[in-house]
XYZ file of N, CA and C in Angstrom:
846
model
N 0.902 -1.160 0.013
C 0.005 -0.039 -0.089
C 0.754 1.249 -0.123
N 2.071 1.201 0.495
C 2.931 2.472 0.418
C 3.150 2.901 -0.987
N 3.683 2.232 -1.940
C 3.813 2.650 -3.426
C 2.598 3.361 -3.825
N 1.430 2.546 -3.399
C 0.084 3.301 -3.875
C -0.195 4.620 -3.166
N 0.135 4.837 -1.916
C -0.053 5.978 -1.189
C 0.800 6.872 -1.779
N 2.107 6.662 -2.192
C 3.147 7.618 -2.772
C 2.401 8.168 -4.208
N 2.034 7.097 -4.830
C 1.482 7.567 -6.315
C 0.316 8.388 -5.858
N -0.709 8.028 -5.082
C -1.737 8.938 -4.821
C -1.424 10.302 -4.474
N -0.380 10.358 -3.495
C -0.207 11.775 -3.105
C 0.552 12.673 -4.448
N 1.420 11.896 -5.326
C 1.806 12.564 -6.482
C 0.635 13.098 -7.292
N -0.166 12.247 -7.592
C -1.464 12.533 -8.425
C -2.191 13.845 -7.682
N -2.269 13.580 -6.456
C -3.073 14.965 -5.728
C -2.270 16.080 -5.864
N -1.017 16.175 -5.975
C -0.182 17.351 -5.747
C -0.175 17.947 -7.320
N 0.267 17.034 -8.196
C 0.524 17.381 -9.483
C -0.950 17.823 -10.154
N -1.892 17.257 -9.746
C -3.324 17.408 -10.134
C -3.694 18.806 -9.709
N -3.581 18.999 -8.417
C -3.766 20.364 -7.898
C -2.903 21.365 -8.534
N -1.889 21.211 -8.637
C -0.854 22.167 -9.373
C -1.430 22.783 -10.763
N -1.918 21.562 -11.477
C -2.291 21.788 -12.867
C -3.683 22.477 -12.644
N -4.539 22.142 -11.703
C -5.802 22.594 -11.693
C -5.759 24.247 -11.204
N -4.954 24.357 -10.401
C -4.627 25.870 -9.903
C -4.159 26.741 -10.949
N -3.085 26.161 -11.813
C -2.710 27.142 -12.893
C -3.930 27.438 -13.967
N -4.720 26.466 -14.167
C -5.783 26.597 -15.086
C -6.984 27.483 -14.669
N -7.093 27.436 -13.233
C -8.139 28.223 -12.501
C -7.615 29.595 -12.477
N -6.450 29.787 -12.118
C -5.821 31.261 -11.893
C -5.860 31.787 -13.244
N -5.527 31.084 -14.510
C -5.568 31.685 -15.624
C -6.850 32.223 -16.191
N -8.012 31.310 -15.908
C -9.352 31.699 -16.082
C -9.624 32.876 -15.258
N -9.233 32.996 -14.046
C -9.490 34.244 -13.057
C -8.902 35.464 -13.709
N -7.864 35.435 -14.395
C -7.051 36.447 -14.674
C -7.705 37.148 -16.132
N -8.213 36.120 -16.916
C -8.887 36.280 -18.030
C -10.139 37.148 -17.921
N -10.770 36.788 -16.642
C -12.062 37.487 -16.247
C -11.836 38.704 -15.294
N -10.365 39.021 -15.100
C -9.824 40.084 -14.448
C -10.543 40.129 -12.905
N -10.251 39.030 -12.312
C -10.682 38.799 -10.867
C -9.570 39.292 -10.122
N -10.006 40.178 -8.884
C -8.856 40.598 -7.934
C -7.995 39.479 -7.394
N -6.755 39.944 -6.936
C -5.857 38.631 -6.599
C -6.405 38.071 -5.046
N -7.082 39.079 -4.275
C -7.489 38.448 -3.050
C -8.424 37.484 -3.258
N -9.527 37.844 -4.160
C -10.574 36.794 -4.410
C -10.139 35.609 -5.240
N -9.028 35.706 -5.788
C -8.591 34.462 -6.568
C -7.823 33.655 -5.386
N -7.191 34.196 -4.281
C -6.718 33.475 -3.427
C -7.714 32.800 -2.312
N -8.893 33.561 -2.186
C -10.007 33.014 -1.346
C -10.877 32.058 -2.145
N -10.850 31.903 -3.439
C -11.880 31.199 -4.023
C -11.064 30.005 -5.004
N -10.572 30.584 -6.254
C -9.881 29.672 -7.121
C -8.658 28.857 -6.474
N -7.684 29.537 -6.070
C -6.590 29.030 -5.360
C -7.029 28.039 -4.178
N -7.576 28.619 -3.390
C -7.879 27.851 -2.048
C -8.901 26.688 -2.450
N -9.992 26.801 -3.407
C -10.485 25.650 -3.770
C -9.645 24.610 -4.544
N -8.808 25.087 -5.492
C -7.815 24.126 -5.978
C -6.979 23.350 -5.233
N -6.487 24.205 -4.153
C -5.311 23.520 -3.324
C -6.261 22.597 -2.255
N -7.553 22.962 -2.029
C -8.441 22.191 -1.148
C -8.971 20.808 -1.904
N -8.665 20.724 -3.098
C -9.380 19.554 -3.944
C -8.730 18.303 -3.401
N -7.613 18.034 -3.074
C -7.202 16.902 -2.430
C -7.979 16.434 -1.212
N -8.127 17.528 -0.160
C -9.006 17.058 0.915
C -10.443 16.768 0.451
N -10.854 17.376 -0.348
C -12.381 17.072 -0.952
C -12.228 15.654 -1.660
N -11.297 15.454 -2.422
C -11.403 14.050 -2.936
C -11.222 13.009 -2.002
N -10.163 13.170 -1.054
C -10.012 12.180 -0.190
C -11.276 11.967 0.925
N -11.868 13.012 1.467
C -12.859 13.021 2.339
C -14.177 12.572 1.615
N -14.431 13.134 0.694
C -15.716 12.736 -0.028
C -15.707 11.343 -0.387
N -14.643 10.801 -0.902
C -14.343 9.331 -1.268
C -14.509 8.466 -0.050
N -14.029 8.974 0.908
C -13.894 8.277 2.128
C -15.336 8.219 2.689
N -16.115 9.252 2.562
C -17.466 9.292 3.051
C -18.144 8.306 2.238
N -18.107 8.176 1.087
C -18.799 7.205 0.150
C -18.441 5.831 0.630
N -16.988 5.655 0.766
C -16.737 4.283 1.393
C -17.029 3.965 2.861
N -17.708 4.855 3.457
C -17.982 4.684 4.872
C -16.787 4.974 5.905
N -15.773 5.474 5.418
C -14.515 5.598 6.323
C -14.718 7.046 6.832
N -15.674 7.339 7.687
C -15.687 8.642 8.232
C -14.819 9.241 8.860
N -14.169 8.309 9.749
C -12.913 8.736 10.578
C -11.911 9.384 9.696
N -11.565 8.865 8.676
C -10.484 9.369 7.816
C -11.000 10.741 7.226
N -12.201 10.729 6.827
C -12.839 11.951 6.349
C -12.695 13.099 7.305
N -13.208 12.994 8.389
C -13.332 14.044 9.391
C -11.826 14.385 9.707
N -11.112 13.595 10.271
C -9.881 13.734 10.829
C -8.753 14.336 9.928
N -9.080 14.049 8.345
C -8.120 14.624 7.394
C -8.392 15.943 7.223
N -9.772 16.460 7.197
C -10.133 17.908 7.156
C -9.699 18.667 8.313
N -9.845 18.073 9.395
C -9.409 18.737 10.901
C -8.039 18.841 10.848
N -7.133 17.706 10.529
C -5.773 17.686 10.368
C -5.315 18.786 9.343
N -5.879 18.854 8.419
C -5.426 19.770 7.394
C -5.621 21.274 7.780
N -6.712 21.557 8.590
C -6.928 22.874 8.902
C -5.858 23.237 9.899
N -5.262 22.397 10.726
C -4.380 22.714 11.889
C -3.101 22.820 11.030
N -3.013 22.172 10.011
C -1.614 22.210 9.265
C -1.516 23.606 8.410
N -2.798 23.810 7.980
C -2.851 25.039 7.062
C -2.495 26.252 7.880
N -3.065 26.384 9.146
C -2.880 27.632 10.013
C -1.634 27.604 10.574
N -1.242 26.634 11.175
C 0.138 26.705 11.890
C 1.355 26.379 11.066
N 1.331 25.598 10.121
C 2.504 25.398 9.389
C 2.411 26.245 7.991
N 1.509 26.228 7.260
C 1.409 26.961 5.976
C 1.383 28.448 6.184
N 0.491 28.929 7.016
C 0.598 30.602 7.338
C 1.864 30.731 8.077
N 2.302 29.741 8.971
C 3.608 30.158 9.618
C 4.732 30.148 8.877
N 4.962 29.177 8.024
C 6.010 29.048 6.945
C 6.180 30.300 6.095
N 4.800 30.587 5.419
C 4.756 31.741 4.580
C 5.051 32.947 5.418
N 4.682 33.281 6.537
C 4.907 34.478 7.144
C 6.475 34.584 7.540
N 7.155 33.602 7.729
C 8.454 33.607 7.844
C 9.353 34.167 6.566
N 8.725 33.808 5.516
C 9.352 34.257 4.250
C 9.023 35.672 3.976
N 7.844 36.119 3.954
C 7.240 37.314 3.654
C 6.013 37.648 4.901
N 6.164 38.560 5.627
C 5.064 38.982 6.529
C 3.809 39.356 5.843
N 2.672 38.866 6.306
C 1.448 38.849 5.692
C 0.782 40.347 5.740
N 0.336 41.086 4.587
C -0.165 42.178 4.723
C -1.828 41.963 4.442
N -2.482 41.652 5.360
C -3.844 41.133 5.270
C -4.862 42.505 4.995
N -5.715 42.403 4.096
C -6.593 43.420 3.748
C -7.689 43.496 5.004
N -8.037 44.653 5.055
C -9.226 45.058 6.216
C -10.368 44.117 5.722
N -10.800 43.869 4.509
C -11.903 43.125 4.130
C -11.913 41.778 4.625
N -10.638 41.160 4.382
C -10.432 39.790 4.884
C -10.428 39.724 6.353
N -9.958 40.590 7.108
C -10.020 40.550 8.620
C -11.439 40.646 9.069
N -12.204 41.576 8.238
C -13.563 41.877 8.827
C -14.698 40.911 8.437
N -14.185 40.068 7.285
C -15.247 39.232 6.503
C -14.819 37.646 6.658
N -13.699 37.504 6.088
C -13.362 36.043 5.690
C -12.801 35.342 7.240
N -12.086 36.108 8.104
C -11.595 35.476 9.291
C -12.864 35.173 10.292
N -13.750 36.142 10.377
C -14.967 36.021 11.098
C -15.669 34.704 10.714
N -15.937 34.535 9.411
C -16.593 33.460 8.739
C -16.059 32.226 9.147
N -14.634 32.207 8.956
C -13.938 30.942 9.070
C -14.224 30.499 10.692
N -13.932 31.386 11.515
C -14.099 31.030 13.037
C -15.509 30.772 13.341
N -16.597 31.370 12.757
C -18.042 30.956 13.043
C -18.123 29.676 12.448
N -17.728 29.158 11.368
C -17.816 27.880 10.855
C -17.348 26.846 11.772
N -16.177 27.097 12.257
C -15.376 26.226 13.418
C -16.368 25.990 14.562
N -16.781 27.071 14.921
C -17.588 27.188 16.232
C -18.896 26.425 15.896
N -19.593 26.707 14.831
C -20.630 25.944 14.338
C -20.537 24.470 14.279
N -19.441 23.932 13.715
C -19.036 22.592 13.645
C -18.779 22.132 15.213
N -17.981 22.955 15.864
C -17.843 22.263 17.254
C -19.154 21.950 18.111
N -20.091 22.842 17.838
C -21.451 22.915 18.720
C -21.909 21.616 18.183
N -22.120 21.395 16.724
C -22.578 20.191 16.190
C -21.963 18.935 16.808
N -20.642 18.938 17.083
C -19.986 17.689 17.528
C -20.233 17.563 19.014
N -20.239 18.752 19.870
C -20.237 18.553 21.313
C -21.571 18.314 21.706
N -22.694 18.591 20.917
C -24.094 18.303 21.221
C -24.416 16.966 20.728
N -24.063 16.546 19.668
C -24.527 15.102 19.366
C -23.499 14.119 18.999
N -22.308 14.437 19.119
C -21.091 13.508 18.549
C -21.279 13.201 17.293
N -22.110 14.073 16.347
C -22.356 13.421 14.925
C -22.663 14.751 14.324
N -22.288 14.560 12.915
C -22.578 15.780 12.008
C -23.729 15.076 11.154
N -24.849 15.385 11.139
C -26.033 14.668 10.420
C -26.145 15.264 8.901
N -26.937 14.599 8.324
C -27.242 15.004 6.866
C -27.755 16.373 6.904
N -28.701 16.821 7.659
C -29.225 18.006 7.780
C -28.340 19.187 8.232
N -27.351 18.816 9.015
C -26.266 19.877 9.416
C -25.201 19.789 8.329
N -24.945 18.939 7.493
C -24.309 18.931 6.244
C -24.755 19.825 5.354
N -26.114 19.742 5.160
C -26.882 20.524 4.280
C -26.912 21.940 4.631
N -26.696 22.211 5.986
C -26.626 23.642 6.282
C -25.373 24.188 6.049
N -24.301 23.557 6.343
C -23.068 23.959 5.913
C -22.725 24.135 4.484
N -23.377 23.110 3.703
C -23.253 23.376 2.325
C -23.916 24.716 1.704
N -25.167 24.929 2.337
C -25.809 26.253 1.872
C -25.073 27.337 2.299
N -24.361 27.311 3.518
C -23.639 28.414 3.804
C -22.402 28.606 2.949
N -21.802 27.578 2.424
C -20.632 27.644 1.462
C -21.246 28.326 0.044
N -22.443 28.010 -0.436
C -22.967 28.380 -1.636
C -23.166 29.760 -1.542
N -23.580 30.198 -0.142
C -24.027 31.787 -0.021
C -22.598 32.541 0.146
N -21.564 32.060 0.636
C -20.257 32.668 0.628
C -19.825 32.716 -0.844
N -19.723 31.786 -1.618
C -19.324 31.732 -2.844
C -20.074 32.808 -3.804
N -21.395 32.882 -3.560
C -22.232 33.715 -4.406
C -21.721 35.394 -3.954
N -21.388 35.569 -2.670
C -21.123 36.949 -2.333
C -19.659 37.241 -2.728
N -18.894 36.314 -2.826
C -17.483 36.515 -3.439
C -17.552 36.935 -4.926
N -18.348 36.093 -5.355
C -18.597 36.252 -6.995
C -19.107 37.684 -7.154
N -20.091 37.912 -6.497
C -20.718 39.412 -6.862
C -19.652 40.389 -6.330
N -18.985 40.283 -5.366
C -17.939 41.155 -4.924
C -16.810 41.144 -6.009
N -16.367 40.148 -6.710
C -15.407 40.169 -7.557
C -15.859 40.969 -8.889
N -16.957 40.734 -9.223
C -17.643 41.396 -10.427
C -17.814 42.947 -10.135
N -17.943 43.258 -8.935
C -17.966 44.860 -8.638
C -16.751 45.336 -8.411
N -15.537 44.732 -8.349
C -14.310 45.111 -8.286
C -13.322 44.666 -9.267
N -13.787 44.541 -10.644
C -12.971 43.950 -11.478
C -11.755 45.008 -11.794
N -12.015 46.406 -11.753
C -11.031 47.264 -11.977
C -9.917 47.265 -11.115
N -9.968 46.526 -9.979
C -8.844 46.328 -9.047
C -7.958 45.107 -9.189
N -8.197 44.448 -10.353
C -7.474 43.339 -10.549
C -6.028 43.603 -11.154
N -5.185 42.694 -10.896
C -3.587 42.845 -11.315
C -3.395 41.759 -12.372
N -3.146 42.158 -13.603
C -3.054 41.146 -14.665
C -1.459 41.389 -15.314
N -0.486 41.442 -14.351
C 0.882 41.759 -14.764
C 1.361 40.630 -15.797
N 0.936 39.407 -15.254
C 1.442 38.141 -16.071
C 0.293 37.665 -17.161
N 0.765 37.317 -18.350
C -0.173 37.061 -19.403
C -0.640 35.446 -18.985
N -1.991 35.563 -19.073
C -2.817 34.185 -18.669
C -2.557 33.310 -19.979
N -3.116 32.050 -19.774
C -3.012 31.123 -20.944
C -4.235 31.252 -21.595
N -4.481 30.713 -22.643
C -5.677 30.773 -23.541
C -6.804 30.215 -22.784
N -7.976 30.543 -23.026
C -9.027 30.064 -22.297
C -9.160 28.476 -22.507
N -8.909 28.013 -23.793
C -8.934 26.466 -24.257
C -8.001 25.859 -23.267
N -6.762 26.245 -23.242
C -5.699 25.710 -22.592
C -5.988 25.673 -21.094
N -6.644 26.762 -20.578
C -7.078 26.764 -19.136
C -7.949 25.790 -18.727
N -8.931 25.650 -19.522
C -10.092 24.490 -19.301
C -9.514 23.126 -19.287
N -8.500 22.972 -20.172
C -7.907 21.753 -20.232
C -7.119 21.260 -19.026
N -6.496 22.214 -18.580
C -5.628 22.213 -17.265
C -6.616 21.807 -16.227
N -7.713 22.400 -16.065
C -8.591 22.219 -15.129
C -9.195 20.919 -15.090
N -9.607 20.308 -16.232
C -10.233 19.192 -16.470
C -9.124 17.912 -16.183
N -7.922 18.025 -16.546
C -6.722 17.233 -16.357
C -6.443 17.225 -14.926
N -6.495 18.274 -14.221
C -6.388 18.468 -12.789
C -7.259 17.824 -11.892
N -8.404 17.864 -12.238
C -9.568 17.345 -11.403
C -9.520 15.834 -11.611
N -9.175 15.325 -12.838
C -9.184 13.900 -13.021
C -7.858 13.147 -12.116
N -6.836 13.956 -12.002
C -5.772 13.420 -11.336
C -6.009 13.428 -9.856
N -6.736 14.585 -9.395
C -7.137 14.664 -8.132
C -8.223 13.459 -7.546
N -9.123 13.408 -8.299
C -10.149 12.242 -7.862
C -9.307 10.901 -7.870
N -8.463 10.703 -8.940
C -7.730 9.382 -8.951
C -6.824 9.193 -7.724
N -6.090 10.232 -7.464
C -5.140 10.344 -6.292
C -5.831 10.068 -4.860
N -6.930 10.960 -4.839
C -7.872 10.633 -3.650
C -8.200 9.320 -3.339
N -8.808 8.558 -4.346
C -9.197 7.107 -4.316
C -7.899 6.195 -3.799
N -6.727 6.476 -4.331
C -5.422 5.732 -3.870
C -5.006 6.087 -2.513
N -5.311 7.397 -2.010
C -4.708 7.754 -0.771
C -5.799 6.969 0.176
N -7.151 7.017 0.209
C -8.097 6.553 1.104
C -7.806 4.983 1.075
N -7.578 4.292 0.096
C -7.392 2.804 0.039
C -6.007 2.509 0.788
N -5.084 3.291 0.698
C -3.812 2.996 1.242
C -3.770 3.435 2.667
N -4.634 4.389 2.942
C -4.495 4.709 4.562
C -5.256 3.799 5.311
N -6.290 3.176 4.711
C -7.167 2.396 5.494
C -6.334 0.908 5.547
N -5.495 0.493 4.573
C -4.892 -0.720 4.599
C -3.713 -0.392 5.690
N -3.079 0.722 5.551
C -1.902 0.891 6.601
C -2.443 0.947 8.210
N -3.530 1.697 8.268
C -4.201 1.559 9.661
C -4.492 0.160 10.128
N -5.066 -0.558 9.286
C -5.391 -1.931 9.747
C -4.224 -2.810 10.061
N -2.994 -2.563 9.269
C -1.691 -3.408 9.223
C -1.015 -3.021 10.372
N -0.974 -1.655 10.994
C -0.285 -1.309 12.121
C -0.908 -1.144 13.288
N -2.259 -1.713 13.154
C -3.168 -1.427 14.240
C -3.642 -0.138 14.765
N -3.370 0.787 14.130
C -3.779 2.190 14.259
C -5.239 2.496 13.888
N -5.800 3.415 14.461
C -7.020 3.958 14.341
C -7.083 4.717 12.879
N -8.188 4.759 12.150
C -8.388 5.576 10.984
C -8.055 7.030 11.385
N -8.746 7.518 12.388
C -8.305 8.808 12.891
C -7.110 9.352 13.085
N -6.207 8.476 13.378
C -4.656 8.765 13.726
C -3.972 8.992 12.225
N -4.348 7.913 11.451
C -3.715 8.041 9.974
C -4.279 9.387 9.460
N -5.536 9.505 9.462
C -6.240 10.490 8.757
C -5.757 11.976 9.244
N -5.401 12.166 10.510
C -5.053 13.502 11.062
C -3.479 13.865 10.924
N -2.840 12.808 10.519
C -1.276 12.970 10.363
C -0.911 12.739 8.861
N -0.771 11.522 8.472
C -0.269 11.005 7.063
C -1.245 11.878 6.027
N -2.320 11.627 5.950
C -3.389 11.888 4.954
C -3.452 13.352 5.094
N -3.645 14.094 6.220
C -3.942 15.351 6.326
C -2.868 16.057 5.734
N -1.556 15.921 6.321
C -0.224 16.678 5.879
C -0.135 16.532 4.312
N -0.240 14.980 3.953
C -0.143 14.887 2.356
C -0.824 15.769 1.394
N -2.332 15.768 1.948
C -3.416 16.435 1.173
C -3.089 18.117 1.511
N -2.420 18.546 2.406
C -2.206 19.781 2.612
C -0.898 20.496 1.869
N -0.294 19.502 1.358
C 0.892 19.957 0.610
C 0.846 21.036 -0.471
N -0.317 21.024 -1.245
C -0.549 21.854 -2.156
C -0.737 23.416 -1.557
N -1.391 23.450 -0.577
C -1.576 24.842 0.124
C -0.222 25.294 0.633
N 0.650 24.386 1.099
C 2.022 24.750 1.589
C 2.815 25.275 0.300
N 2.925 24.530 -0.759
C 3.650 25.027 -1.960
C 3.159 26.334 -2.598
N 1.746 26.333 -2.658
C 1.117 27.427 -3.253
C 1.375 28.787 -2.372
N 1.288 28.688 -1.240
C 1.353 29.785 -0.421
C 2.815 30.311 -0.230
N 3.894 29.432 -0.357
C 5.213 29.588 0.013
C 5.615 30.291 -1.513
N 5.249 29.886 -2.551
C 5.475 30.659 -3.869
C 4.977 31.921 -3.909
N 3.760 31.980 -3.405
C 3.092 33.330 -3.408
C 3.832 34.339 -2.467
N 4.029 33.746 -1.350
C 4.942 34.696 -0.482
C 6.213 35.090 -1.079
N 6.946 34.221 -1.587
C 8.168 34.691 -2.369
C 8.020 35.680 -3.370
N 6.919 35.709 -4.215
C 6.492 36.610 -5.209
C 5.902 37.981 -4.673
N 5.786 38.004 -3.313
C 5.285 39.079 -2.605
C 3.563 39.256 -2.898
N 3.129 37.983 -3.220
C 1.621 37.954 -3.521
C 0.895 37.596 -1.967
N 1.028 38.365 -1.016
C 0.437 38.042 0.334
C -1.102 37.796 0.246
N -1.708 38.703 -0.671
C -3.233 38.364 -0.726
C -3.503 36.797 -1.208
N -2.783 36.362 -2.136
C -2.900 34.942 -2.264
C -2.691 33.982 -1.305
N -1.407 34.158 -0.785
C -1.162 33.288 0.402
C -1.971 33.188 1.610
N -2.310 34.400 2.159
C -3.434 34.401 3.247
C -4.848 33.992 2.858
N -5.114 34.469 1.560
C -6.445 34.133 1.196
C -6.562 32.439 0.961
N -5.290 31.727 0.569
C -5.422 30.422 0.408
C -5.533 29.718 1.561
N -5.016 30.274 2.708
C -5.021 29.505 3.952
C -6.398 29.822 4.487
N -7.029 30.864 4.637
C -8.270 31.187 5.264
C -9.510 30.729 4.218
N -9.312 30.770 2.885
C -10.246 30.235 2.041
C -10.361 28.579 2.228
N -9.184 27.970 2.285
C -9.137 26.550 2.491
C -9.670 26.122 3.701
N -9.587 26.777 4.753
C -10.268 26.524 5.932
C -11.924 26.349 5.932
N -12.398 27.703 5.100
C -13.640 27.840 4.880
C -14.185 26.608 4.193
N -13.646 26.496 2.987
C -14.010 25.451 2.264
C -13.847 23.845 2.669
N -12.869 23.564 3.484
C -12.786 22.430 4.324
C -14.087 21.982 5.152
N -14.479 23.029 5.782
C -15.736 22.998 6.762
C -16.935 22.914 5.843
N -17.145 24.184 5.269
C -18.446 24.475 4.710
C -18.794 23.427 3.534
N -17.979 23.269 2.647
C -18.155 22.595 1.422
C -17.839 20.989 1.587
N -16.581 20.646 2.105
C -16.358 19.089 2.188
C -16.877 18.398 3.132
N -16.896 19.158 4.546
C -17.644 18.334 5.442
C -18.923 18.450 5.281
N -19.692 19.504 4.856
C -20.954 19.464 4.453
C -21.373 18.464 3.450
N -20.724 18.424 2.437
C -20.945 17.442 1.218
C -20.744 15.950 1.858
N -19.548 15.801 2.650
C -19.311 14.461 3.078
C -20.294 13.856 4.112
N -20.850 14.800 5.192
C -21.874 14.541 6.014
C -23.030 14.303 5.329
N -23.338 14.890 4.324
C -24.749 14.700 3.666
C -24.716 13.326 2.961
N -23.386 12.939 2.420
C -23.459 11.457 1.909
C -23.489 10.310 3.046
N -22.577 10.653 4.007
C -22.747 9.784 5.200
C -22.454 10.471 6.413
N -23.425 10.568 7.384
C -23.264 11.426 8.610
C -22.167 11.087 9.462
N -21.392 11.906 9.903
C -20.012 11.767 10.797
C -20.261 11.304 12.147
N -19.692 10.115 12.656
C -19.803 9.837 13.980
C -18.162 10.441 14.578
N -18.422 11.347 15.357
C -16.917 11.989 16.156
C -16.684 11.278 17.227
N -15.274 10.849 17.294
C -14.815 10.313 18.523
C -13.940 11.658 19.227
N -13.614 11.047 20.534
C -12.980 12.123 21.401
C -11.717 12.674 20.860
N -11.014 11.940 19.952
C -9.734 12.551 19.396
C -10.080 13.570 18.334
N -11.009 13.481 17.709
C -11.369 14.491 16.696
C -11.992 15.640 17.438
N -12.532 15.553 18.458
C -12.975 16.565 19.424
C -11.906 17.471 19.682
N -10.783 16.880 20.294
C -9.648 17.500 20.578
C -9.098 18.311 19.560
N -8.965 17.596 18.493
C -8.266 18.094 17.263
C -9.045 19.509 16.745
N -10.393 19.432 16.918
C -11.149 20.566 16.312
C -11.076 21.655 17.409
N -10.934 21.219 18.621
C -10.663 22.526 19.620
C -9.263 23.173 19.233
N -8.379 22.382 18.919
C -7.017 22.839 18.489
C -7.197 23.830 17.276
N -8.060 23.336 16.133
C -8.022 24.229 15.039
C -8.837 25.619 15.433
N -9.809 25.465 16.507
C -10.595 26.678 16.779
C -9.378 27.785 17.567
N -8.592 27.176 18.389
C -7.625 28.006 18.987
C -6.650 28.661 17.941
N -6.182 27.849 17.159
C -5.327 28.248 15.954
C -5.953 29.320 15.006
N -7.262 29.096 14.700
C -7.803 30.288 14.043
C -8.002 31.537 14.698
N -8.236 31.525 16.032
C -8.205 32.722 16.956
C -6.823 33.207 17.016
N -5.596 32.298 17.030
C -4.300 32.913 17.162
C -3.891 33.817 15.826
N -4.312 33.125 14.697
C -3.902 33.786 13.438
C -4.777 35.076 13.270
N -6.051 34.975 13.674
C -6.663 36.274 13.574
C -6.200 37.259 14.308
N -5.821 37.279 15.603
C -5.191 38.132 16.660
C -3.968 38.511 16.022
N -2.986 37.726 15.498
C -1.717 37.943 14.901
C -2.009 38.918 13.579
N -2.914 38.757 12.972
C -3.227 39.499 11.620
C -3.655 40.954 11.974
N -4.585 40.917 13.018
C -4.838 42.298 13.498
C -3.699 43.040 14.302
N -3.082 42.272 15.116
C -2.002 42.974 15.695
C -0.698 43.529 14.824
N -0.349 42.743 13.773
C 0.633 43.040 13.062
C 0.518 43.555 11.842
N -0.684 43.910 11.646
C -1.230 44.483 10.106
C -0.431 45.613 9.710
């Protein structure tokens, strides 16, 4: 299962890379502001591995891998991705992100925590509620992007529309295939070593599927694109909870154990720390 796991991660990372390139190119062709690119196109692209793994796990009934992967990815995004990127180039967070996107990310984490603490399960109804929140958030960002097209920055020439679309579809195909490989390998390894699926999901799978966020944010930080870097981290956290957990729970309700509860508390603390740091050092 280890070679299959490695192949799965390669497909996830390369697929995400191709998907992001195509998506960012489309965004530039439409003159979308960079902060919106980071919050939507880039964060959705780099969150695609988490989506592929968790939704596939949900379909296969491996709920522990699905939820622990997302929780572990959020912890990794905030503490490692944001931390390493900030070491390279301090974040210059826009006021709109501080007032809109950080509170939304925190509110979603609190909402998920309430669902878990009150019932130890995320039901199909609660999954549908999270998904509706995601759709509303995306609708608002799209409207905001349309109203602020004149603020976009198109210094680099984008690919053609046809090439961008091809990149997007090839990336999605690689991501889906890689997600299936990772879920199968993770379950096999967990059984072989006598480990719980939760432990495997919150460590190996979570870190592996978060590598696209890490690479993308580091590259963005080196290029001075702090909007894309911080937008990628905050946007990925929002999508992980609202879209992926919502969709996965709707497919198969999550039974949450005590380890996942502790991990989610860690995510909540991490979000608050990052938000305070952004306000303090802006």
